[in-house]
Amino acid sequence: MAARPMTLPAAISPVVVASAAAAGEGRFRLGVFLAALTAALLIQIGANFANDLFDFKKGADTEARTGPVRVTQAGWVSEGQMVRATALVLGLAFLVGLFLVWVGGWPVLAVGLASIAGALAYTGGPWPLAYHGLGDLFVFIFFGLVAVVTTYYLHTGQVTALAFALAVPVGLIVTDILVVNNLRDIATDRKAGKRTLAVRLGDRATRYQYVLFLVIAYLVPVGLRLAGWVGAAWWLPALSLPLAWRLARTVLAGTQGPALNRVLKGTGQLHLLYGLLLGASLLWPR
């Protein structure tokens, strides 16, 4: 449960999209795909473990929270056990990453170390990012831009405008997972002194933020087609629109508390579905 399965699509979609883009150009590398996917999942799980631990230590996770159970706060594991679990998972991510460093060189090492450090600094350290309203930006950068562009680079040895463009919808929808999580927790986060962007913006603006990110994500494939970067299957991501529409309506309806947990789960599913469909569109001849 501490691994937070609902958030794991955040690690899968960027690798799938970047790998599909490389495959569409005839430069797919199976070893890179498997290693990048494994490392991404391990970093995501490690970040979730660290978040479980540090939010408990800082008083953000209490019995008053309305989200899924946090194992440290619930007393299911001790702080020491969670520290060891976090170190183990991030250590494994580092070991897997050594293969990727061998493939991509020192830039990949820098990205990998920054990703591991970011996983810890998100809610830990003397100036935790999530507590100062920077969580959304962190997620967009590392689970969108960095994840997609780095994976594409590992396959192709290049960094292109296409890779950055593909990272935008991936990053926006994965950020929406955090947006709805923080929307649900506004009251308890404010009480704990956790100044997330949702706390700073307020309830109504955070709901608009969620929908705005979805709108932009679904406009990107249109731009990709106009730029000639995708083929006739550019419209495939639109097949996920019914799910996005239902989620947006639920958020705009003012849904509160535990009911937002269903939106959280649905947003994770949307991120994976959108990523798979976007990836499939990239395999189509231009």
PDB file of C-alpha atoms in Angstrom:
ATOM      1  CA  MET A   1       0.000   0.000   0.000  1.00  0.00           C
ATOM      2  CA  ALA A   2       2.883   2.388   0.710  1.00  0.00           C
ATOM      3  CA  ALA A   3       3.919   1.983  -2.946  1.00  0.00           C
ATOM      4  CA  ARG A   4       0.638   3.720  -3.900  1.00  0.00           C
ATOM      5  CA  PRO A   5      -0.299   1.643  -6.979  1.00  0.00           C
ATOM      6  CA  MET A   6      -2.679   4.365  -8.210  1.00  0.00           C
ATOM      7  CA  THR A   7       0.324   6.619  -8.859  1.00  0.00           C
ATOM      8  CA  LEU A   8       2.493   4.102 -10.718  1.00  0.00           C
ATOM      9  CA  PRO A   9       1.155   5.035 -14.178  1.00  0.00           C
ATOM     10  CA  ALA A  10       3.104   8.246 -13.588  1.00  0.00           C
ATOM     11  CA  ALA A  11       6.262   6.207 -14.135  1.00  0.00           C
ATOM     12  CA  ILE A  12       4.979   4.029 -16.979  1.00  0.00           C
ATOM     13  CA  SER A  13       3.475   6.496 -19.463  1.00  0.00           C
ATOM     14  CA  PRO A  14       6.569   8.677 -20.034  1.00  0.00           C
ATOM     15  CA  VAL A  15       8.692   5.641 -20.885  1.00  0.00           C
ATOM     16  CA  VAL A  16       6.012   4.210 -23.174  1.00  0.00           C
ATOM     17  CA  VAL A  17       5.512   7.475 -25.065  1.00  0.00           C
ATOM     18  CA  ALA A  18       9.225   8.181 -25.535  1.00  0.00           C
ATOM     19  CA  SER A  19       9.932   4.589 -26.555  1.00  0.00           C
ATOM     20  CA  ALA A  20       7.074   4.636 -29.062  1.00  0.00           C
ATOM     21  CA  ALA A  21       8.452   7.838 -30.579  1.00  0.00           C
ATOM     22  CA  ALA A  22      11.829   6.147 -30.988  1.00  0.00           C
ATOM     23  CA  ALA A  23      10.197   3.013 -32.415  1.00  0.00           C
ATOM     24  CA  GLY A  24       8.331   5.114 -34.960  1.00  0.00           C
ATOM     25  CA  GLU A  25      11.727   6.308 -36.172  1.00  0.00           C
ATOM     26  CA  GLY A  26      13.162   2.772 -36.219  1.00  0.00           C
ATOM     27  CA  ARG A  27      15.462   3.389 -33.240  1.00  0.00           C
ATOM     28  CA  PHE A  28      13.794   1.415 -30.449  1.00  0.00           C
ATOM     29  CA  ARG A  29      16.121  -0.444 -28.042  1.00  0.00           C
ATOM     30  CA  LEU A  30      14.473  -3.149 -25.943  1.00  0.00           C
ATOM     31  CA  GLY A  31      17.150  -3.107 -23.238  1.00  0.00           C
ATOM     32  CA  VAL A  32      16.764   0.643 -22.805  1.00  0.00           C
ATOM     33  CA  PHE A  33      12.980   0.328 -22.597  1.00  0.00           C
ATOM     34  CA  LEU A  34      13.070  -2.363 -19.911  1.00  0.00           C
ATOM     35  CA  ALA A  35      15.771  -0.657 -17.846  1.00  0.00           C
ATOM     36  CA  ALA A  36      14.160   2.789 -18.092  1.00  0.00           C
ATOM     37  CA  LEU A  37      10.769   1.375 -17.113  1.00  0.00           C
ATOM     38  CA  THR A  38      12.241  -0.490 -14.145  1.00  0.00           C
ATOM     39  CA  ALA A  39      14.225   2.521 -12.940  1.00  0.00           C
ATOM     40  CA  ALA A  40      11.220   4.832 -13.316  1.00  0.00           C
ATOM     41  CA  LEU A  41       8.977   2.503 -11.314  1.00  0.00           C
ATOM     42  CA  LEU A  42      11.584   2.143  -8.574  1.00  0.00           C
ATOM     43  CA  ILE A  43      12.072   5.906  -8.300  1.00  0.00           C
ATOM     44  CA  GLN A  44       8.300   6.414  -8.153  1.00  0.00           C
ATOM     45  CA  ILE A  45       7.934   3.806  -5.409  1.00  0.00           C
ATOM     46  CA  GLY A  46      10.908   5.247  -3.535  1.00  0.00           C
ATOM     47  CA  ALA A  47       9.390   8.726  -3.743  1.00  0.00           C
ATOM     48  CA  ASN A  48       6.108   7.365  -2.399  1.00  0.00           C
ATOM     49  CA  PHE A  49       7.893   5.656   0.495  1.00  0.00           C
ATOM     50  CA  ALA A  50       9.774   8.855   1.318  1.00  0.00           C
ATOM     51  CA  ASN A  51       6.578  10.889   1.103  1.00  0.00           C
ATOM     52  CA  ASP A  52       4.822   8.470   3.470  1.00  0.00           C
ATOM     53  CA  LEU A  53       7.659   8.835   5.965  1.00  0.00           C
ATOM     54  CA  PHE A  54       8.292  12.582   5.795  1.00  0.00           C
ATOM     55  CA  ASP A  55       4.633  13.625   5.768  1.00  0.00           C
ATOM     56  CA  PHE A  56       4.162  11.603   8.951  1.00  0.00           C
ATOM     57  CA  LYS A  57       7.229  13.143  10.589  1.00  0.00           C
ATOM     58  CA  LYS A  58       6.083  16.664   9.675  1.00  0.00           C
ATOM     59  CA  GLY A  59       2.527  16.089  10.903  1.00  0.00           C
ATOM     60  CA  ALA A  60       0.820  16.318   7.504  1.00  0.00           C
ATOM     61  CA  ASP A  61      -0.535  12.757   7.736  1.00  0.00           C
ATOM     62  CA  THR A  62      -2.881  12.392  10.690  1.00  0.00           C
ATOM     63  CA  GLU A  63      -6.026  10.470  11.513  1.00  0.00           C
ATOM     64  CA  ALA A  64      -7.994  13.408  10.094  1.00  0.00           C
ATOM     65  CA  ARG A  65      -6.794  12.850   6.505  1.00  0.00           C
ATOM     66  CA  THR A  66      -9.363  11.617   3.983  1.00  0.00           C
ATOM     67  CA  GLY A  67      -7.021   9.897   1.543  1.00  0.00           C
ATOM     68  CA  PRO A  68      -5.867   6.272   1.440  1.00  0.00           C
ATOM     69  CA  VAL A  69      -4.119   4.864   4.507  1.00  0.00           C
ATOM     70  CA  ARG A  70      -0.505   5.951   5.008  1.00  0.00           C
ATOM     71  CA  VAL A  71       1.318   3.017   6.531  1.00  0.00           C
ATOM     72  CA  THR A  72       3.737   4.981   8.735  1.00  0.00           C
ATOM     73  CA  GLN A  73       0.980   7.152  10.183  1.00  0.00           C
ATOM     74  CA  ALA A  74      -1.203   4.074  10.717  1.00  0.00           C
ATOM     75  CA  GLY A  75       1.607   2.353  12.617  1.00  0.00           C
ATOM     76  CA  TRP A  76       1.811  -0.565  10.202  1.00  0.00           C
ATOM     77  CA  VAL A  77       5.556  -0.006   9.788  1.00  0.00           C
ATOM     78  CA  SER A  78       8.047   1.861  11.942  1.00  0.00           C
ATOM     79  CA  GLU A  79       9.958   4.935  10.825  1.00  0.00           C
ATOM     80  CA  GLY A  80      13.149   2.880  10.746  1.00  0.00           C
ATOM     81  CA  GLN A  81      11.570   0.243   8.521  1.00  0.00           C
ATOM     82  CA  MET A  82      10.351   2.900   6.107  1.00  0.00           C
ATOM     83  CA  VAL A  83      13.794   4.517   5.996  1.00  0.00           C
ATOM     84  CA  ARG A  84      15.349   1.165   5.107  1.00  0.00           C
ATOM     85  CA  ALA A  85      12.678   0.416   2.505  1.00  0.00           C
ATOM     86  CA  THR A  86      13.193   3.813   0.873  1.00  0.00           C
ATOM     87  CA  ALA A  87      16.970   3.352   0.794  1.00  0.00           C
ATOM     88  CA  LEU A  88      16.615  -0.149  -0.659  1.00  0.00           C
ATOM     89  CA  VAL A  89      14.266   0.869  -3.460  1.00  0.00           C
ATOM     90  CA  LEU A  90      16.230   3.973  -4.441  1.00  0.00           C
ATOM     91  CA  GLY A  91      19.449   1.960  -4.225  1.00  0.00           C
ATOM     92  CA  LEU A  92      18.008  -0.569  -6.669  1.00  0.00           C
ATOM     93  CA  ALA A  93      17.005   2.300  -8.950  1.00  0.00           C
ATOM     94  CA  PHE A  94      20.603   3.525  -8.879  1.00  0.00           C
ATOM     95  CA  LEU A  95      21.921   0.073  -9.804  1.00  0.00           C
ATOM     96  CA  VAL A  96      19.515  -0.256 -12.727  1.00  0.00           C
ATOM     97  CA  GLY A  97      20.451   3.253 -13.734  1.00  0.00           C
ATOM     98  CA  LEU A  98      24.103   2.259 -14.110  1.00  0.00           C
ATOM     99  CA  PHE A  99      23.166   0.398 -17.292  1.00  0.00           C
ATOM    100  CA  LEU A 100      21.431   3.509 -18.580  1.00  0.00           C
ATOM    101  CA  VAL A 101      24.518   5.574 -17.721  1.00  0.00           C
ATOM    102  CA  TRP A 102      26.603   3.122 -19.735  1.00  0.00           C
ATOM    103  CA  VAL A 103      24.241   3.696 -22.665  1.00  0.00           C
ATOM    104  CA  GLY A 104      23.777   7.450 -22.379  1.00  0.00           C
ATOM    105  CA  GLY A 105      26.844   8.737 -20.561  1.00  0.00           C
ATOM    106  CA  TRP A 106      27.257  11.393 -17.874  1.00  0.00           C
ATOM    107  CA  PRO A 107      24.084  13.386 -18.754  1.00  0.00           C
ATOM    108  CA  VAL A 108      22.028  10.345 -17.762  1.00  0.00           C
ATOM    109  CA  LEU A 109      24.009  10.006 -14.525  1.00  0.00           C
ATOM    110  CA  ALA A 110      23.218  13.630 -13.691  1.00  0.00           C
ATOM    111  CA  VAL A 111      19.525  13.109 -14.447  1.00  0.00           C
ATOM    112  CA  GLY A 112      19.402   9.919 -12.395  1.00  0.00           C
ATOM    113  CA  LEU A 113      21.041  11.461  -9.348  1.00  0.00           C
ATOM    114  CA  ALA A 114      18.797  14.524  -9.616  1.00  0.00           C
ATOM    115  CA  SER A 115      15.734  12.268  -9.805  1.00  0.00           C
ATOM    116  CA  ILE A 116      16.739  10.344  -6.684  1.00  0.00           C
ATOM    117  CA  ALA A 117      17.548  13.576  -4.844  1.00  0.00           C
ATOM    118  CA  GLY A 118      14.229  15.019  -5.950  1.00  0.00           C
ATOM    119  CA  ALA A 119      12.363  11.993  -4.657  1.00  0.00           C
ATOM    120  CA  LEU A 120      13.807  12.722  -1.214  1.00  0.00           C
ATOM    121  CA  ALA A 121      13.556  16.513  -1.386  1.00  0.00           C
ATOM    122  CA  TYR A 122       9.900  16.423  -2.414  1.00  0.00           C
ATOM    123  CA  THR A 123       8.725  16.151   1.192  1.00  0.00           C
ATOM    124  CA  GLY A 124      12.039  15.706   3.026  1.00  0.00           C
ATOM    125  CA  GLY A 125      15.040  17.832   3.858  1.00  0.00           C
ATOM    126  CA  PRO A 126      15.230  21.342   5.295  1.00  0.00           C
ATOM    127  CA  TRP A 127      13.137  22.917   2.514  1.00  0.00           C
ATOM    128  CA  PRO A 128      10.672  20.292   1.174  1.00  0.00           C
ATOM    129  CA  LEU A 129       9.361  21.262  -2.246  1.00  0.00           C
ATOM    130  CA  ALA A 130       5.808  20.065  -1.645  1.00  0.00           C
ATOM    131  CA  TYR A 131       5.535  22.237   1.463  1.00  0.00           C
ATOM    132  CA  HIS A 132       6.373  25.389  -0.493  1.00  0.00           C
ATOM    133  CA  GLY A 133       3.973  25.063  -3.419  1.00  0.00           C
ATOM    134  CA  LEU A 134       6.537  23.597  -5.820  1.00  0.00           C
ATOM    135  CA  GLY A 135       5.229  20.039  -5.945  1.00  0.00           C
ATOM    136  CA  ASP A 136       3.263  20.572  -9.157  1.00  0.00           C
ATOM    137  CA  LEU A 137       6.273  22.057 -10.947  1.00  0.00           C
ATOM    138  CA  PHE A 138       8.506  19.256  -9.670  1.00  0.00           C
ATOM    139  CA  VAL A 139       6.143  16.560 -10.941  1.00  0.00           C
ATOM    140  CA  PHE A 140       5.726  18.221 -14.345  1.00  0.00           C
ATOM    141  CA  ILE A 141       9.486  18.543 -14.790  1.00  0.00           C
ATOM    142  CA  PHE A 142      10.613  15.138 -13.548  1.00  0.00           C
ATOM    143  CA  PHE A 143       7.675  12.920 -14.537  1.00  0.00           C
ATOM    144  CA  GLY A 144       7.025  14.813 -17.751  1.00  0.00           C
ATOM    145  CA  LEU A 145       9.932  16.654 -19.332  1.00  0.00           C
ATOM    146  CA  VAL A 146      12.845  14.764 -17.788  1.00  0.00           C
ATOM    147  CA  ALA A 147      11.295  11.300 -18.049  1.00  0.00           C
ATOM    148  CA  VAL A 148      10.201  11.598 -21.682  1.00  0.00           C
ATOM    149  CA  VAL A 149      13.196  13.507 -23.033  1.00  0.00           C
ATOM    150  CA  THR A 150      15.750  11.318 -21.237  1.00  0.00           C
ATOM    151  CA  THR A 151      14.128   8.065 -22.372  1.00  0.00           C
ATOM    152  CA  TYR A 152      13.979   9.333 -25.952  1.00  0.00           C
ATOM    153  CA  TYR A 153      17.640  10.346 -25.712  1.00  0.00           C
ATOM    154  CA  LEU A 154      18.607   6.887 -24.471  1.00  0.00           C
ATOM    155  CA  HIS A 155      16.968   5.303 -27.503  1.00  0.00           C
ATOM    156  CA  THR A 156      18.149   7.757 -30.142  1.00  0.00           C
ATOM    157  CA  GLY A 157      21.118   9.672 -28.767  1.00  0.00           C
ATOM    158  CA  GLN A 158      19.271  12.902 -29.576  1.00  0.00           C
ATOM    159  CA  VAL A 159      17.184  15.537 -27.831  1.00  0.00           C
ATOM    160  CA  THR A 160      14.549  16.942 -30.185  1.00  0.00           C
ATOM    161  CA  ALA A 161      11.638  19.351 -30.171  1.00  0.00           C
ATOM    162  CA  LEU A 162       9.327  16.363 -30.658  1.00  0.00           C
ATOM    163  CA  ALA A 163      10.504  14.830 -27.382  1.00  0.00           C
ATOM    164  CA  PHE A 164       9.780  18.051 -25.503  1.00  0.00           C
ATOM    165  CA  ALA A 165       6.380  18.401 -27.173  1.00  0.00           C
ATOM    166  CA  LEU A 166       5.412  14.847 -26.224  1.00  0.00           C
ATOM    167  CA  ALA A 167       6.466  15.521 -22.649  1.00  0.00           C
ATOM    168  CA  VAL A 168       3.923  18.326 -22.260  1.00  0.00           C
ATOM    169  CA  PRO A 169       0.669  16.288 -22.197  1.00  0.00           C
ATOM    170  CA  VAL A 170       2.355  13.481 -20.287  1.00  0.00           C
ATOM    171  CA  GLY A 171       3.573  15.952 -17.685  1.00  0.00           C
ATOM    172  CA  LEU A 172       0.283  17.817 -17.426  1.00  0.00           C
ATOM    173  CA  ILE A 173      -1.863  14.748 -16.821  1.00  0.00           C
ATOM    174  CA  VAL A 174       0.576  13.270 -14.320  1.00  0.00           C
ATOM    175  CA  THR A 175       0.571  16.614 -12.523  1.00  0.00           C
ATOM    176  CA  ASP A 176      -3.211  16.368 -12.365  1.00  0.00           C
ATOM    177  CA  ILE A 177      -2.785  13.260 -10.208  1.00  0.00           C
ATOM    178  CA  LEU A 178      -1.067  15.501  -7.672  1.00  0.00           C
ATOM    179  CA  VAL A 179      -3.558  18.322  -8.208  1.00  0.00           C
ATOM    180  CA  VAL A 180      -6.544  16.187  -7.230  1.00  0.00           C
ATOM    181  CA  ASN A 181      -4.603  14.672  -4.334  1.00  0.00           C
ATOM    182  CA  ASN A 182      -3.809  18.137  -2.988  1.00  0.00           C
ATOM    183  CA  LEU A 183      -7.334  19.377  -3.687  1.00  0.00           C
ATOM    184  CA  ARG A 184      -8.671  16.631  -1.440  1.00  0.00           C
ATOM    185  CA  ASP A 185      -6.151  17.474   1.294  1.00  0.00           C
ATOM    186  CA  ILE A 186      -6.424  21.285   1.326  1.00  0.00           C
ATOM    187  CA  ALA A 187      -7.903  21.461   4.817  1.00  0.00           C
ATOM    188  CA  THR A 188      -5.501  19.028   6.499  1.00  0.00           C
ATOM    189  CA  ASP A 189      -2.464  20.364   4.612  1.00  0.00           C
ATOM    190  CA  ARG A 190      -3.289  23.932   5.619  1.00  0.00           C
ATOM    191  CA  LYS A 191      -3.588  22.874   9.254  1.00  0.00           C
ATOM    192  CA  ALA A 192      -0.232  21.061   9.074  1.00  0.00           C
ATOM    193  CA  GLY A 193       1.515  24.045   7.483  1.00  0.00           C
ATOM    194  CA  LYS A 194       1.959  22.215   4.176  1.00  0.00           C
ATOM    195  CA  ARG A 195       1.608  25.090   1.707  1.00  0.00           C
ATOM    196  CA  THR A 196       0.891  23.137  -1.454  1.00  0.00           C
ATOM    197  CA  LEU A 197      -0.092  24.995  -4.599  1.00  0.00           C
ATOM    198  CA  ALA A 198      -3.680  23.910  -3.923  1.00  0.00           C
ATOM    199  CA  VAL A 199      -3.541  25.513  -0.481  1.00  0.00           C
ATOM    200  CA  ARG A 200      -2.160  28.694  -2.023  1.00  0.00           C
ATOM    201  CA  LEU A 201      -4.646  28.830  -4.912  1.00  0.00           C
ATOM    202  CA  GLY A 202      -7.703  27.711  -2.983  1.00  0.00           C
ATOM    203  CA  ASP A 203     -10.419  25.192  -3.792  1.00  0.00           C
ATOM    204  CA  ARG A 204     -12.038  26.804  -6.843  1.00  0.00           C
ATOM    205  CA  ALA A 205      -8.832  27.769  -8.668  1.00  0.00           C
ATOM    206  CA  THR A 206      -7.365  24.303  -8.087  1.00  0.00           C
ATOM    207  CA  ARG A 207     -10.390  22.740  -9.770  1.00  0.00           C
ATOM    208  CA  TYR A 208      -9.906  25.036 -12.765  1.00  0.00           C
ATOM    209  CA  GLN A 209      -6.223  24.118 -12.819  1.00  0.00           C
ATOM    210  CA  TYR A 210      -7.130  20.432 -13.084  1.00  0.00           C
ATOM    211  CA  VAL A 211      -9.425  21.025 -16.062  1.00  0.00           C
ATOM    212  CA  LEU A 212      -7.044  23.457 -17.791  1.00  0.00           C
ATOM    213  CA  PHE A 213      -4.268  20.867 -17.757  1.00  0.00           C
ATOM    214  CA  LEU A 214      -6.601  18.330 -19.386  1.00  0.00           C
ATOM    215  CA  VAL A 215      -7.643  20.798 -22.086  1.00  0.00           C
ATOM    216  CA  ILE A 216      -4.034  21.585 -22.992  1.00  0.00           C
ATOM    217  CA  ALA A 217      -3.120  17.883 -23.013  1.00  0.00           C
ATOM    218  CA  TYR A 218      -5.806  17.143 -25.602  1.00  0.00           C
ATOM    219  CA  LEU A 219      -4.810  20.097 -27.777  1.00  0.00           C
ATOM    220  CA  VAL A 220      -1.188  18.948 -28.063  1.00  0.00           C
ATOM    221  CA  PRO A 221      -1.884  16.096 -30.551  1.00  0.00           C
ATOM    222  CA  VAL A 222      -3.540  18.657 -32.833  1.00  0.00           C
ATOM    223  CA  GLY A 223      -0.377  20.734 -32.713  1.00  0.00           C
ATOM    224  CA  LEU A 224       1.762  17.667 -33.361  1.00  0.00           C
ATOM    225  CA  ARG A 225      -0.273  16.897 -36.476  1.00  0.00           C
ATOM    226  CA  LEU A 226      -0.078  20.472 -37.741  1.00  0.00           C
ATOM    227  CA  ALA A 227       3.700  20.362 -37.260  1.00  0.00           C
ATOM    228  CA  GLY A 228       3.894  17.134 -39.259  1.00  0.00           C
ATOM    229  CA  TRP A 229       5.389  15.211 -36.340  1.00  0.00           C
ATOM    230  CA  VAL A 230       2.705  12.509 -36.212  1.00  0.00           C
ATOM    231  CA  GLY A 231       0.826  10.581 -38.855  1.00  0.00           C
ATOM    232  CA  ALA A 232      -2.833   9.982 -39.627  1.00  0.00           C
ATOM    233  CA  ALA A 233      -3.434   8.352 -36.236  1.00  0.00           C
ATOM    234  CA  TRP A 234      -2.838  11.648 -34.388  1.00  0.00           C
ATOM    235  CA  TRP A 235      -6.412  11.515 -33.077  1.00  0.00           C
ATOM    236  CA  LEU A 236      -5.974   8.290 -31.071  1.00  0.00           C
ATOM    237  CA  PRO A 237      -5.499  10.053 -27.692  1.00  0.00           C
ATOM    238  CA  ALA A 238      -9.001  11.496 -28.152  1.00  0.00           C
ATOM    239  CA  LEU A 239     -10.385   8.010 -27.497  1.00  0.00           C
ATOM    240  CA  SER A 240      -9.681   8.676 -23.826  1.00  0.00           C
ATOM    241  CA  LEU A 241     -11.783  11.854 -23.830  1.00  0.00           C
ATOM    242  CA  PRO A 242     -14.915  10.227 -22.326  1.00  0.00           C
ATOM    243  CA  LEU A 243     -12.935   9.339 -19.198  1.00  0.00           C
ATOM    244  CA  ALA A 244     -11.353  12.805 -19.069  1.00  0.00           C
ATOM    245  CA  TRP A 245     -14.787  14.399 -19.443  1.00  0.00           C
ATOM    246  CA  ARG A 246     -16.235  12.400 -16.545  1.00  0.00           C
ATOM    247  CA  LEU A 247     -13.310  13.274 -14.311  1.00  0.00           C
ATOM    248  CA  ALA A 248     -13.478  16.973 -15.194  1.00  0.00           C
ATOM    249  CA  ARG A 249     -17.216  17.095 -14.517  1.00  0.00           C
ATOM    250  CA  THR A 250     -16.744  15.435 -11.143  1.00  0.00           C
ATOM    251  CA  VAL A 251     -14.040  17.911 -10.156  1.00  0.00           C
ATOM    252  CA  LEU A 252     -16.019  20.946 -11.338  1.00  0.00           C
ATOM    253  CA  ALA A 253     -19.114  19.678  -9.511  1.00  0.00           C
ATOM    254  CA  GLY A 254     -17.387  20.485  -6.231  1.00  0.00           C
ATOM    255  CA  THR A 255     -16.780  16.905  -5.116  1.00  0.00           C
ATOM    256  CA  GLN A 256     -15.035  16.847  -1.749  1.00  0.00           C
ATOM    257  CA  GLY A 257     -13.234  14.523   0.652  1.00  0.00           C
ATOM    258  CA  PRO A 258     -13.032  10.756   0.160  1.00  0.00           C
ATOM    259  CA  ALA A 259     -15.118  10.962  -3.033  1.00  0.00           C
ATOM    260  CA  LEU A 260     -12.075  12.567  -4.683  1.00  0.00           C
ATOM    261  CA  ASN A 261     -10.177   9.314  -4.164  1.00  0.00           C
ATOM    262  CA  ARG A 262     -12.129   7.924  -7.123  1.00  0.00           C
ATOM    263  CA  VAL A 263     -11.012  10.903  -9.199  1.00  0.00           C
ATOM    264  CA  LEU A 264      -7.437  10.273  -8.081  1.00  0.00           C
ATOM    265  CA  LYS A 265      -7.649   6.665  -9.231  1.00  0.00           C
ATOM    266  CA  GLY A 266      -9.356   7.684 -12.461  1.00  0.00           C
ATOM    267  CA  THR A 267      -6.701  10.289 -13.233  1.00  0.00           C
ATOM    268  CA  GLY A 268      -4.008   7.652 -12.862  1.00  0.00           C
ATOM    269  CA  GLN A 269      -5.939   5.426 -15.260  1.00  0.00           C
ATOM    270  CA  LEU A 270      -6.365   8.334 -17.674  1.00  0.00           C
ATOM    271  CA  HIS A 271      -2.640   9.054 -17.607  1.00  0.00           C
ATOM    272  CA  LEU A 272      -1.844   5.468 -18.556  1.00  0.00           C
ATOM    273  CA  LEU A 273      -4.586   5.240 -21.201  1.00  0.00           C
ATOM    274  CA  TYR A 274      -3.647   8.564 -22.771  1.00  0.00           C
ATOM    275  CA  GLY A 275       0.019   7.556 -22.806  1.00  0.00           C
ATOM    276  CA  LEU A 276      -0.712   4.232 -24.498  1.00  0.00           C
ATOM    277  CA  LEU A 277      -2.894   5.899 -27.128  1.00  0.00           C
ATOM    278  CA  LEU A 278      -0.380   8.679 -27.747  1.00  0.00           C
ATOM    279  CA  GLY A 279       2.340   6.054 -28.056  1.00  0.00           C
ATOM    280  CA  ALA A 280       0.254   4.071 -30.543  1.00  0.00           C
ATOM    281  CA  SER A 281      -0.281   7.191 -32.649  1.00  0.00           C
ATOM    282  CA  LEU A 282       3.483   7.636 -32.903  1.00  0.00           C
ATOM    283  CA  LEU A 283       3.897   4.190 -34.441  1.00  0.00           C
ATOM    284  CA  TRP A 284       1.731   5.182 -37.405  1.00  0.00           C
ATOM    285  CA  PRO A 285       3.658   6.216 -40.552  1.00  0.00           C
ATOM    286  CA  ARG A 286       3.838   9.977 -41.029  1.00  0.00           C
TER     287      ARG A 286
END
